[in-house]
Coordinates of C-alpha atoms in Angstrom, one line a residue:
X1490 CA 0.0 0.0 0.0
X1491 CA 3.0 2.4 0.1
X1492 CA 2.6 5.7 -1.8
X1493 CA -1.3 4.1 -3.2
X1494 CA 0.5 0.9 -4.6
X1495 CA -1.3 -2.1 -3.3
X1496 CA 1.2 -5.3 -2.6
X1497 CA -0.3 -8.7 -2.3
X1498 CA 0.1 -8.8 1.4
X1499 CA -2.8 -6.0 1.9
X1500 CA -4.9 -6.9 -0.8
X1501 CA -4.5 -10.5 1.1
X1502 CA -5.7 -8.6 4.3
X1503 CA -8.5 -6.8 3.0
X1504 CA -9.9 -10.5 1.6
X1505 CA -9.4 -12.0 5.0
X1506 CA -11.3 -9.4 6.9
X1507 CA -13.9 -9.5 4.2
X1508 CA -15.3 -12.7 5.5
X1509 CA -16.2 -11.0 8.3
X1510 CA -18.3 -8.6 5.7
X1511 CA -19.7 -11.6 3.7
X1512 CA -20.9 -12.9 7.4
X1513 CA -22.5 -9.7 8.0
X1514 CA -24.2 -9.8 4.6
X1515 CA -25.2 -13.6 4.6
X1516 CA -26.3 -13.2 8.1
X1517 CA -28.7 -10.2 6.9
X1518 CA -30.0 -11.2 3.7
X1519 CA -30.8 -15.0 4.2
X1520 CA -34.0 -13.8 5.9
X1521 CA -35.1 -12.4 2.4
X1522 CA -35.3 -15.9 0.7
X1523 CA -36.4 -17.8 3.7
X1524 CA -39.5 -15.9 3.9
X1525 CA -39.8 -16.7 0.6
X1526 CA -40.1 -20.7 1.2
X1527 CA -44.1 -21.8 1.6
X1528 CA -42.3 -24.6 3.6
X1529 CA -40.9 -22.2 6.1
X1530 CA -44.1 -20.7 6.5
X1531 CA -46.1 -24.1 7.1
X1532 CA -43.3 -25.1 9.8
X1533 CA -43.5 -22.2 11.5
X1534 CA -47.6 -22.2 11.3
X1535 CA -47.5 -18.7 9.4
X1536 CA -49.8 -18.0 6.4
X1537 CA -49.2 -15.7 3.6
X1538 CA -53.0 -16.2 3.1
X1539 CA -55.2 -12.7 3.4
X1540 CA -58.5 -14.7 3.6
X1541 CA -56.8 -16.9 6.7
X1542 CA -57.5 -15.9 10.6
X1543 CA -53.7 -16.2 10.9
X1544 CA -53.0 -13.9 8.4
X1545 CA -52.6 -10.9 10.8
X1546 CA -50.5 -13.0 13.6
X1547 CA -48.0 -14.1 10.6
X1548 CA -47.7 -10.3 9.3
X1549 CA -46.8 -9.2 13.0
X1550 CA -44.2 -12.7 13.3
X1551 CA -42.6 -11.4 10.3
X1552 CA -42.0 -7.9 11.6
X1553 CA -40.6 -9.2 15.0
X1554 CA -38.6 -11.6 12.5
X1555 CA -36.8 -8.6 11.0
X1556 CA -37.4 -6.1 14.0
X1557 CA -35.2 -8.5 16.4
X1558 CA -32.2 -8.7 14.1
X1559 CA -32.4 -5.1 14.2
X1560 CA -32.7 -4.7 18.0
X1561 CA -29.4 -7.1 18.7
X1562 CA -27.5 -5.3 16.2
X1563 CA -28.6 -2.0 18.5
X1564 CA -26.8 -3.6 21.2
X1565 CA -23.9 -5.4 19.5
X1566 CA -22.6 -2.6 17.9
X1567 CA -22.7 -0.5 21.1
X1568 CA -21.1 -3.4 23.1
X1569 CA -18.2 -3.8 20.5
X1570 CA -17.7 -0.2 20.0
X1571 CA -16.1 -0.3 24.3
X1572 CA -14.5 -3.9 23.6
X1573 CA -12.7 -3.5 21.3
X1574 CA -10.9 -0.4 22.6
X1575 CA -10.6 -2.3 25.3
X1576 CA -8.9 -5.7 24.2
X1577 CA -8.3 -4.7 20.8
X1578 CA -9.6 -5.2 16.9
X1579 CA -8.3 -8.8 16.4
X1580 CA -9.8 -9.9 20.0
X1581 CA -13.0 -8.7 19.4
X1582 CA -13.2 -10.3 15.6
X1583 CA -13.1 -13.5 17.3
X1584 CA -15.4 -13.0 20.2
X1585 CA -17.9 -11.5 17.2
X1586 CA -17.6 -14.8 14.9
X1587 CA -17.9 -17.1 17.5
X1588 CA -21.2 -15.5 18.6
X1589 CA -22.5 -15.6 15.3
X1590 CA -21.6 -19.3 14.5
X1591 CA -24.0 -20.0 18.0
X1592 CA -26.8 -17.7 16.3
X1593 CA -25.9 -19.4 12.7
X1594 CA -26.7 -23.0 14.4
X1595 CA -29.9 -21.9 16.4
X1596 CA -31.7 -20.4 13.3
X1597 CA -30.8 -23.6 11.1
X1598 CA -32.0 -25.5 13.9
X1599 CA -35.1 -23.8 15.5
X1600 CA -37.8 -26.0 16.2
X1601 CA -40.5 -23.2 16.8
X1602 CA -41.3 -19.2 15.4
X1603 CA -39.9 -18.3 19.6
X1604 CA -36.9 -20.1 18.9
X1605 CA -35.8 -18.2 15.4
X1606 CA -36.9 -14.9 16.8
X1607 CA -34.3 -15.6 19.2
X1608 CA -31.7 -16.2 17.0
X1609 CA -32.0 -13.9 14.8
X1610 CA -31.5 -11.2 17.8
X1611 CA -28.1 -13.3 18.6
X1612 CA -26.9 -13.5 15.1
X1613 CA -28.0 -9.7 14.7
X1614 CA -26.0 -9.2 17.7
X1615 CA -23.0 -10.7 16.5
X1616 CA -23.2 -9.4 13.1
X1617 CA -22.7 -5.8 14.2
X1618 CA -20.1 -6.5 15.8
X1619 CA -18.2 -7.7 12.6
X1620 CA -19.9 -5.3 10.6
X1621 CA -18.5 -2.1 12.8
X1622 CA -14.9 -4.0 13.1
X1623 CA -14.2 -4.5 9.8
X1624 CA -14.5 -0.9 7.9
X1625 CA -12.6 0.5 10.8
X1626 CA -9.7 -1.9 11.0
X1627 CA -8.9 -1.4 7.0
X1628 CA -9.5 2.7 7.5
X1629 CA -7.0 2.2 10.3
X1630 CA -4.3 0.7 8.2
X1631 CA -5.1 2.3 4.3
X1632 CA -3.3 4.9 3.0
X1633 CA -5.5 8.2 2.7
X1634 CA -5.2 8.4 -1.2
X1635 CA -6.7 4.4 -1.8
X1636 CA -8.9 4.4 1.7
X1637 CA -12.2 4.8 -0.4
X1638 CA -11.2 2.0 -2.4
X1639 CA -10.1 -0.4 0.4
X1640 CA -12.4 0.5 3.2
X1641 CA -15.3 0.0 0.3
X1642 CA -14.7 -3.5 -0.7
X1643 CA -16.5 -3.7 3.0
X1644 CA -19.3 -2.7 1.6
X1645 CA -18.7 -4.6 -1.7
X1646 CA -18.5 -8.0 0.1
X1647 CA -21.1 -7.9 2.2
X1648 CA -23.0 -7.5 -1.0
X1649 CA -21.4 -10.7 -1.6
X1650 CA -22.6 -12.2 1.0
X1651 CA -26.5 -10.9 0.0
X1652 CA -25.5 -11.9 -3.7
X1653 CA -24.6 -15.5 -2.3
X1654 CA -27.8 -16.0 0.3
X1655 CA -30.2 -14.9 -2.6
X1656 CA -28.6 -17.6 -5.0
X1657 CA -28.5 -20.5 -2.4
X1658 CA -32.2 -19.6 -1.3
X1659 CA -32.8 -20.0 -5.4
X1660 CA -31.6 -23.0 -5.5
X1661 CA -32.9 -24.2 -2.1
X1662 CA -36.3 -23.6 -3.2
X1663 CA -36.3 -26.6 -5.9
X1664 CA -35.4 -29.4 -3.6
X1665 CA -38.1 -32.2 -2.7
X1666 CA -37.3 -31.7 0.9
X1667 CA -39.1 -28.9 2.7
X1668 CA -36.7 -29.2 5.0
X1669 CA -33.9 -28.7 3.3
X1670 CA -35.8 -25.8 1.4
X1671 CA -34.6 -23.4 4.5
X1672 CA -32.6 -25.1 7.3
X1673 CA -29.7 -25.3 4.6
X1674 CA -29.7 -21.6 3.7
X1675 CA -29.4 -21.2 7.3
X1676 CA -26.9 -23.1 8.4
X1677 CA -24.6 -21.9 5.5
X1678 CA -24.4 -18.7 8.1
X1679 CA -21.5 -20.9 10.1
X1680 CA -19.4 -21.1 7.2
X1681 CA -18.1 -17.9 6.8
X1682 CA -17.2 -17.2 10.7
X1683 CA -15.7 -20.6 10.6
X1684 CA -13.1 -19.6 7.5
X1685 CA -12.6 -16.3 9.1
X1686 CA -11.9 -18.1 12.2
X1687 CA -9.3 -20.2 10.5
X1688 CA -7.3 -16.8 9.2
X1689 CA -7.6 -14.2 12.0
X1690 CA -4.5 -15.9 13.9
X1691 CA -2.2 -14.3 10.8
X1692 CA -4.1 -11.1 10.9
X1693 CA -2.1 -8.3 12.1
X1694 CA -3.5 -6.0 15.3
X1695 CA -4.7 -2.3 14.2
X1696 CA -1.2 -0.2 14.5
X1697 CA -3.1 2.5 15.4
X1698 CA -4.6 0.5 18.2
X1699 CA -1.2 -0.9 19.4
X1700 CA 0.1 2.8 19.6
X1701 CA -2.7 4.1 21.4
X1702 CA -2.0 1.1 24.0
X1703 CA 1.4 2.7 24.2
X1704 CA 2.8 -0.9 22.1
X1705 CA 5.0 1.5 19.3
X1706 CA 7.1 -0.7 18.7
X1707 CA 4.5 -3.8 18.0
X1708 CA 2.9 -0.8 15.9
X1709 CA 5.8 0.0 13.8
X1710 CA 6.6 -3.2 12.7
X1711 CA 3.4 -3.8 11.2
X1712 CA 3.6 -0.1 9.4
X1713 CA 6.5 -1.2 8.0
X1714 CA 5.2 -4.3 6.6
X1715 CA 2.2 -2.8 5.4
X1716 CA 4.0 0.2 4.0
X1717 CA 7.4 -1.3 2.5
X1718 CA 8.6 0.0 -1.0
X1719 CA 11.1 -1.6 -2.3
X1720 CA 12.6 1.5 -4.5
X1721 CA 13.2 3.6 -0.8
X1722 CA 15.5 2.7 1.3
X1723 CA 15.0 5.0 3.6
X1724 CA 10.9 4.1 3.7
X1725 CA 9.8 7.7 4.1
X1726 CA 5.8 6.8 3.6
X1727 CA 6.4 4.2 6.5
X1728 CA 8.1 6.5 8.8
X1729 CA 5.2 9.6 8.1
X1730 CA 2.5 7.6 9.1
X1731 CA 4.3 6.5 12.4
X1732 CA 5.4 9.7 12.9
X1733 CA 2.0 11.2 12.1
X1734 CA 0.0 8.7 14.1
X1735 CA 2.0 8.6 17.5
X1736 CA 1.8 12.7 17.1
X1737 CA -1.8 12.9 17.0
X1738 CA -2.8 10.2 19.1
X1739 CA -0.3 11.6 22.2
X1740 CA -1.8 15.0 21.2
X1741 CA -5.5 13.6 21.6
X1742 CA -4.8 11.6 24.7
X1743 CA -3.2 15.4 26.2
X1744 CA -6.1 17.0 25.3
X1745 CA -8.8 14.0 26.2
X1746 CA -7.4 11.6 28.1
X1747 CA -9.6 8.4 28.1
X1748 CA -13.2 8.6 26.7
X1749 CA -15.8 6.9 27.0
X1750 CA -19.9 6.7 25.1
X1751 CA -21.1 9.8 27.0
X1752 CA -17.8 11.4 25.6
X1753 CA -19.3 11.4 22.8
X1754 CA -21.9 13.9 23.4
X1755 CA -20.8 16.1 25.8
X1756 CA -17.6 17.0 24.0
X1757 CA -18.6 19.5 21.3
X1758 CA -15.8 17.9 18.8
X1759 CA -17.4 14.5 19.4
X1760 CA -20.7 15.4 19.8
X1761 CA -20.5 17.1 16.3
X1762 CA -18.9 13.9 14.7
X1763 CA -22.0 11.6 16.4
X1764 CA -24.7 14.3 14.8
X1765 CA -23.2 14.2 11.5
X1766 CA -22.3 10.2 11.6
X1767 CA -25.7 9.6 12.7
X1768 CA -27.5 12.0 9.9
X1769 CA -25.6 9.7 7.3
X1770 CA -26.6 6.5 8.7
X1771 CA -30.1 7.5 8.9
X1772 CA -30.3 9.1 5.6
X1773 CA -29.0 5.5 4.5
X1774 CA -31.9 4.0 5.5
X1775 CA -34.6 6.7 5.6
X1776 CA -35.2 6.1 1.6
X1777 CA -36.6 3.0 1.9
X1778 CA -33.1 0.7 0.8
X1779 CA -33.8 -1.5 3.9
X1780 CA -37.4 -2.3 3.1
X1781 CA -36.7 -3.4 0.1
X1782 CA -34.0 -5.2 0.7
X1783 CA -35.8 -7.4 3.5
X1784 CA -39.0 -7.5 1.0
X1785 CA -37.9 -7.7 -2.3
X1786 CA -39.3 -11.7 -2.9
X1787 CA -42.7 -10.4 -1.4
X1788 CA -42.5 -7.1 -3.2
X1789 CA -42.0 -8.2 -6.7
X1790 CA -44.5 -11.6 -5.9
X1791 CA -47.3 -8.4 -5.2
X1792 CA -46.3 -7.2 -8.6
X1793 CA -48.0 -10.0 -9.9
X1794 CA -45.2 -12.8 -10.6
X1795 CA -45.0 -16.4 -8.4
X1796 CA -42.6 -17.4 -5.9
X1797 CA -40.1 -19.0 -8.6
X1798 CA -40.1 -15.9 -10.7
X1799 CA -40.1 -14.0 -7.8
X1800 CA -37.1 -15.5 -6.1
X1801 CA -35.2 -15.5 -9.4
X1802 CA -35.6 -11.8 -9.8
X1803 CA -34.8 -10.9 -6.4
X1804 CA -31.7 -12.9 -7.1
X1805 CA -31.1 -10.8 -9.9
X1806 CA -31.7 -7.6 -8.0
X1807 CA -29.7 -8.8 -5.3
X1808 CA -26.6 -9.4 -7.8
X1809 CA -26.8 -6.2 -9.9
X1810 CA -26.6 -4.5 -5.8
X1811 CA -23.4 -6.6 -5.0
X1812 CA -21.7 -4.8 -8.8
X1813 CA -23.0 -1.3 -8.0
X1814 CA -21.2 -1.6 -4.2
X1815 CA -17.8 -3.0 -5.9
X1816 CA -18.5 0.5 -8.7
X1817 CA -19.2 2.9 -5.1
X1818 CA -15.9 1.9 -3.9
X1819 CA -13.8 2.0 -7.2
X1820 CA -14.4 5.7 -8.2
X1821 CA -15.4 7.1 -4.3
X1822 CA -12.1 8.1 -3.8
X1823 CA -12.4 10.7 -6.9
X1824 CA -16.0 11.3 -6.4
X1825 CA -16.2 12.4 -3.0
X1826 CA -18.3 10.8 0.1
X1827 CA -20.5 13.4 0.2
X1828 CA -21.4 14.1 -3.3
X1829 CA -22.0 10.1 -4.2
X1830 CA -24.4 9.9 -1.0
X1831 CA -26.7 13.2 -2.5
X1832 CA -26.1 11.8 -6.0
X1833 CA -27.6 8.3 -4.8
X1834 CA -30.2 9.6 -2.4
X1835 CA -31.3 11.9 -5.1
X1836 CA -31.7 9.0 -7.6
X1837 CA -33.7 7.1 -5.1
X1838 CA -36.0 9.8 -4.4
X1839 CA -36.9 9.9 -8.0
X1840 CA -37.4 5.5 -8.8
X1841 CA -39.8 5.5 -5.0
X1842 CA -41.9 8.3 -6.6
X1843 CA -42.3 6.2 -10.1
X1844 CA -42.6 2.6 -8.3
X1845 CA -45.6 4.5 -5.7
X1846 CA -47.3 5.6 -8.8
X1847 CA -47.4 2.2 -10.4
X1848 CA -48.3 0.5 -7.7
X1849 CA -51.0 2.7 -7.1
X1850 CA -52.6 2.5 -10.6
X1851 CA -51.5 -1.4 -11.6
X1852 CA -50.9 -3.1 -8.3
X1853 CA -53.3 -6.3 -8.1
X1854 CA -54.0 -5.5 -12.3
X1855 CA -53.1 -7.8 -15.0
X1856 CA -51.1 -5.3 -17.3
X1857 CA -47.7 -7.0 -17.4
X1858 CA -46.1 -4.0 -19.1
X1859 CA -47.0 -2.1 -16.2
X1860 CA -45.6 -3.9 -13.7
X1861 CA -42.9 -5.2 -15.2
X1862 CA -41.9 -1.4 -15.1
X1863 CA -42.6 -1.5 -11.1
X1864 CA -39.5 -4.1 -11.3
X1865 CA -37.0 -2.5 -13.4
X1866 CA -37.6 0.3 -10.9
X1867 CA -36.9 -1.6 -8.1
X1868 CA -33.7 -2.3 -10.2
X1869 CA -33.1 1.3 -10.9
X1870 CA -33.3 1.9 -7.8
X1871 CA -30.5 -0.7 -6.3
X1872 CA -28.6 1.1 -8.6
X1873 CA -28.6 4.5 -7.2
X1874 CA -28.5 3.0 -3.8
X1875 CA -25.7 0.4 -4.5
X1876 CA -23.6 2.5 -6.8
X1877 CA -23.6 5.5 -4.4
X1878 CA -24.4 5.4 -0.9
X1879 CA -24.1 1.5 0.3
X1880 CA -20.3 1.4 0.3
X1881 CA -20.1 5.2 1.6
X1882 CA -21.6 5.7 4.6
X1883 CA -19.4 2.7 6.0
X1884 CA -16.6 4.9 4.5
X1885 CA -17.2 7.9 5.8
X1886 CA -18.2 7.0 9.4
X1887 CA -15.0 4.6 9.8
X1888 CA -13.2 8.1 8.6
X1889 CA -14.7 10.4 10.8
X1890 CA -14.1 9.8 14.2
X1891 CA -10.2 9.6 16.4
X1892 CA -8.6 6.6 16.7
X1893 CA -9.3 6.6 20.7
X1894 CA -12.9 7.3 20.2
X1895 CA -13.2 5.5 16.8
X1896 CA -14.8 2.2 17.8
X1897 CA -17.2 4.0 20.1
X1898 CA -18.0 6.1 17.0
X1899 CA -18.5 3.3 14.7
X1900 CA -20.2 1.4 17.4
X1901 CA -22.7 4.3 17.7
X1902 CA -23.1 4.4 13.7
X1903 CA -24.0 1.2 13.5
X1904 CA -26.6 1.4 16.5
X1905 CA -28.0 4.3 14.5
X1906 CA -28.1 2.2 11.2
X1907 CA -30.3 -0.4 12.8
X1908 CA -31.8 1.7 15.0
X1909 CA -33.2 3.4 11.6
X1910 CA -34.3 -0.1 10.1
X1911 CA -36.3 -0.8 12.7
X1912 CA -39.7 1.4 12.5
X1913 CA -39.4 0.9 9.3
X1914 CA -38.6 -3.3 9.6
X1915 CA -41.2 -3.5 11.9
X1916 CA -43.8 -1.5 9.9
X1917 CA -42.9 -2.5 6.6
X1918 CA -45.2 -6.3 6.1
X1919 CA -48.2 -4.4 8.1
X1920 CA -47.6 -1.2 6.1
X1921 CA -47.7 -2.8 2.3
X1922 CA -50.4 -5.2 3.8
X1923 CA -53.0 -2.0 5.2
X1924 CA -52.0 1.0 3.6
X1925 CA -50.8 -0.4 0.0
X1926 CA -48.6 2.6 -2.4
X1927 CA -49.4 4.7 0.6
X1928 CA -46.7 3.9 2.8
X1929 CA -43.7 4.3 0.0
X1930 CA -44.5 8.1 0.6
X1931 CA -42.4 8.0 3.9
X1932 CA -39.4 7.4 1.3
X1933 CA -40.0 10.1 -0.5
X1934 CA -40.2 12.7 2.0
X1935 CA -37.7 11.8 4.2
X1936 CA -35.0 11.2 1.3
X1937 CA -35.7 14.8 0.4
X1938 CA -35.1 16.8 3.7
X1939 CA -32.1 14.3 4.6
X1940 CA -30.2 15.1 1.4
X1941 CA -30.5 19.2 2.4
X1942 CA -29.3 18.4 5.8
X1943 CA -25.9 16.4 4.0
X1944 CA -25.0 19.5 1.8
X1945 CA -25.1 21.7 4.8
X1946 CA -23.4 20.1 7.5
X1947 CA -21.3 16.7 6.5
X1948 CA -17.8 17.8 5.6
X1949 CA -15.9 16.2 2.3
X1950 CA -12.9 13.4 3.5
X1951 CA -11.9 12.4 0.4
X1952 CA -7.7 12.5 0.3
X1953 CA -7.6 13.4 4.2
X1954 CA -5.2 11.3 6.1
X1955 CA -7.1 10.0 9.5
X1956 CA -5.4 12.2 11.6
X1957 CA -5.8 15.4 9.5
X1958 CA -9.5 14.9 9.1
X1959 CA -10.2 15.9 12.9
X1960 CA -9.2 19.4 11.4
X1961 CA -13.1 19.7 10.0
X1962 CA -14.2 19.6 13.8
X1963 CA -11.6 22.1 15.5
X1964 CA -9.2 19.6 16.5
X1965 CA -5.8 20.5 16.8
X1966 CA -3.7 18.5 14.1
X1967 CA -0.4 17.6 15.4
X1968 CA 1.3 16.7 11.6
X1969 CA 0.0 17.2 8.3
X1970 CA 1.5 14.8 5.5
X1971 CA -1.3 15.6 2.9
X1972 CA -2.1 18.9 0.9
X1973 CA 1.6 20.5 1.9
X1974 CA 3.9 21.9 0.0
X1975 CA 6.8 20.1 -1.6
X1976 CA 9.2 22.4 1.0
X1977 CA 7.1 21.8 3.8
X1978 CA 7.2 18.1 3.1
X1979 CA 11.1 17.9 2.8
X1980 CA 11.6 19.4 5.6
X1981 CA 9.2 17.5 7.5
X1982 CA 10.8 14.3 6.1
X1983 CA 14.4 15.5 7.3
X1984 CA 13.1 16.0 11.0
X1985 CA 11.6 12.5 10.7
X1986 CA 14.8 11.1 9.2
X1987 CA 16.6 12.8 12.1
X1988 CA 14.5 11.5 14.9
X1989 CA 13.8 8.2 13.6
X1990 CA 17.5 7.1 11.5
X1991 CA 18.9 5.2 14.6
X1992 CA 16.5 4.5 17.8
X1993 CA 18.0 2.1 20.6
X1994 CA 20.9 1.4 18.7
X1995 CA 19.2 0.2 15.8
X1996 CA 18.7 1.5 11.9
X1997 CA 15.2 2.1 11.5
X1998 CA 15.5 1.8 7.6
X1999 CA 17.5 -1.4 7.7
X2000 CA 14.6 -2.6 10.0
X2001 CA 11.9 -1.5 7.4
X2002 CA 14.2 -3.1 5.0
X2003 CA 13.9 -6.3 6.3
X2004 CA 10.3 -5.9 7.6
X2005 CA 9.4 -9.6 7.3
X2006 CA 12.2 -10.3 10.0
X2007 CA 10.5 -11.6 13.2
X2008 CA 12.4 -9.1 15.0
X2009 CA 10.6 -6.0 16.7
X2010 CA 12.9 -2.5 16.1
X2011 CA 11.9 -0.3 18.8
X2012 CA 10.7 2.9 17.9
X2013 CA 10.3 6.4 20.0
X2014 CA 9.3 9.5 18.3

């Protein structure tokens, strides 16, 4: 990753810690095709029958189905956000996929509606956990000028994950055994955990982390792994993102000391960061993405096509999602954060306005051309959503926050992004079911005020190391590497090279020379 260049080693890391995204994504979208299965349904004694007596008890099953993933994920990214500042990003990767394997095995196993509610709250637990972790453990090791790229393919492979749910629930639906038809889907949630499991021994801990632990010398070994470049033998990028890191965070701890959650809101530089972080995460979901997304089998099924058709094109939808997220994180480094979530929000607005008008005039009609327009809206729309703001908002919230307050922060995010799904999770089956069209009009409304309220308060990251970003919210910057002069830099680079050419009798540039070497150099700034 030195000086943008990828090496094989990060782009190896990246792939491992995207398990943890295709978990996340498995674990979330699985409930889209299994609510799909008639045999899940008859197990579980749930109708999809209007005309039946059980038809209301079913619609209210189904919301507490999606509601109590959402609630767990409330509390697991909260409970991860002080755990992992605590014992660290690698530690609390492990306890997260262990969790989930237990919630994996109950919903695969569940013998009774009581029983998978349960599960899903466990799994939806675990799954923020790994879904806050992962964004900010690439942000913490990226470089600023490919960050966009590499945090994104978070965002990318969870899509993955929905991509490869929809597909297995496809394919599931066709076996003989009802069984089979659901309880295999579900148990495929273990898998991923399990590989992740198997590589998390040979991931390296956050640098950032290890210096804020006061562990430099752990930390800079691992900088200089992660940054080595060959053609400098003095490893200059290497040695100004130590520098720069063990600056700002001995700046931050001067100024702070040790925060905590309520940190977050009565210090005006936090407290603005946890306003704007949660404005983007409930702008993500306050244009209907997550409704559709849980829905999408039953949605297009009400636009006239049966459950075969219907799972194939929510397959389809599902797929073209899992392309736009890998687009939102190849060109959101020259875009912007800020400018791709309006762009995307914007472009959602406008495919919920054409979809509420169909539905209203040809919803329950025969006119095929009609609603096969209400689909390729629906597919419009993942691509607005997909290509622009999926990938982002994990971005920019990883970004936004200090290292010894960013795992609180991205805790926090993530509690706000599920806290958003749920009146709408819990609504949504009830909603479509009473209301009809109707009830699409809350994503029209609430797109349009959220996308004013980005323009006029969420600053642009883009290009902005980690530590210089804190420069949007007052924060005293201790060393700025990017947008400096090529004088500045040089002399920057020679008071580096003068503190940091030989520490404890060592050659720090021999030492990031030989960075593979099991042996620690000690480094002091």
């Amino acid at each position: 990753m030195a000086y943008g260049k990828l090496t094989l080693r990060d782009i190896a890391i990246v792939l491992a810690l995207s398990l943890g995204s295709i978990t996340y994504g498995y674990d979330f979208s699985i409930i889209s095709t299994t609510v799909g299965q008639p045999s899940w349904y008859a197990y579980m004694g749930l109708t999809t029958d209007a005309t039946s007596p059980n038809y209301s008890f079913s619609n209210s099953m189904l919301d507490t189905v999606f509601g109590l993933f959402s609630a767990g994920a409330i509390f697991g990214g909260l409970f991860v956000g002080w755990y992992s500042d605590a014992h660290g990003r690698q530690k609390a990767l492990l306890i997260g996929n262990l969790i989930n394997i237990v919630g994996g095995a109950l919903q695969a196993g569940s013998a009774h509606i009581g029983m998978f509610i349960a599960a899903r709250f466990i799994t939806g637990f675990s799954g923020a956990m790994i879904v806050t972790l992962v964004p900010i453990y690439i942000a913490e090791v990226a470089p600023p000028a490919v960050r966009g790229l590499l945090v994104g393919q978070h965002g990318a492979f969870f899509l993955v994950g929905y991509t490869l749910a929809a597909w297995v629930g496809v394919g599931s639906y066709y076996s003989p055994n009802a069984a089979f038809n659901w309880r295999f889907p579900l148990s495929l949630q273990v898998l991923w955990p399990l590989l992740q499991l198997c590589v998390l021994v040979w991931l390296p801990e956050s640098p950032r982390w290890l210096v804020r632990q006061g562990r430099s010398d752990e930390a800079w070994r691992i900088l200089a792994r992660l940054y080595h470049n060959p053609s400098d033998g003095q490893q200059l990028f290497a040695r100004e993102q130590f520098f720069q890191i063990k600056a700002q965070c001995e700046a931050d701890q001067a100024a702070y000391g040790d925060v905590n959650y309520l940190d977050l809101f009565r210090k005006p530089h936090f407290r603005k960061r946890a306003l704007i972080a949660t404005l983007v995460m409930w702008a993500s979901q306050a244009n209907g993405a997550i409704v559709i997304y849980s829905n999408i089998v039953v949605l297009v099924a009400g636009l006239g096509f049966d459950n075969a058709e219907s799972l194939f094109l929510a397959a389809g939808w599902i797929t073209l999602a899992c392309v736009g997220n890998f687009a939102n994180a190849y060109y959101l480094d020259k875009l912007g954060r800020i400018r791709s979530l309006m762009i995307g929000i914007t472009g959602c607005i406008v495919c919920v306005i054409i979809e509420a008008a169909i539905v209203a005039n040809y919803g329950g009609t025969d006119n095929k051309s009609a609603l096969s327009a209400g689909v390729a809206m629906l597919f419009l729309f993942i691509c607005f959503y997909a290509g622009f703001v999926d990938t982002t908002v994990y971005v920019y919230c990883s970004e936004i926050f200090p290292t010894h307050i960013r795992a609180k922060g991205m805790g926090w995010s993530i509690a706000i992004f599920f806290l958003s799904t749920l009146p709408f999770l819990e609504s949504s089956a009830t909603g479509f079911a009473t209301i009809g069209w109707k009830y699409y009009l809350l994503f029209i409304i609430l797109p349009s005020i959220n996308v004013i309220l980005l323009y006029l308060f969420c600053p642009e990251t883009k290009g902005q190391s980690l530590e210089e970003i804190g420069a949007f919210f007052n924060d005293n910057v201790a060393i700025r590497l990017t947008h400096i002069s090529e004088e500045e830099k040089r002399a920057l680079d020679e008071r580096i090279l003068a503190e940091q050419t030989i520490i404890n009798g060592q050659d720090v540039s021999a030492a990031s020379n030989s960075a593979d070497s099991e042996k620690t150099p000690k480094v002091t700034v």
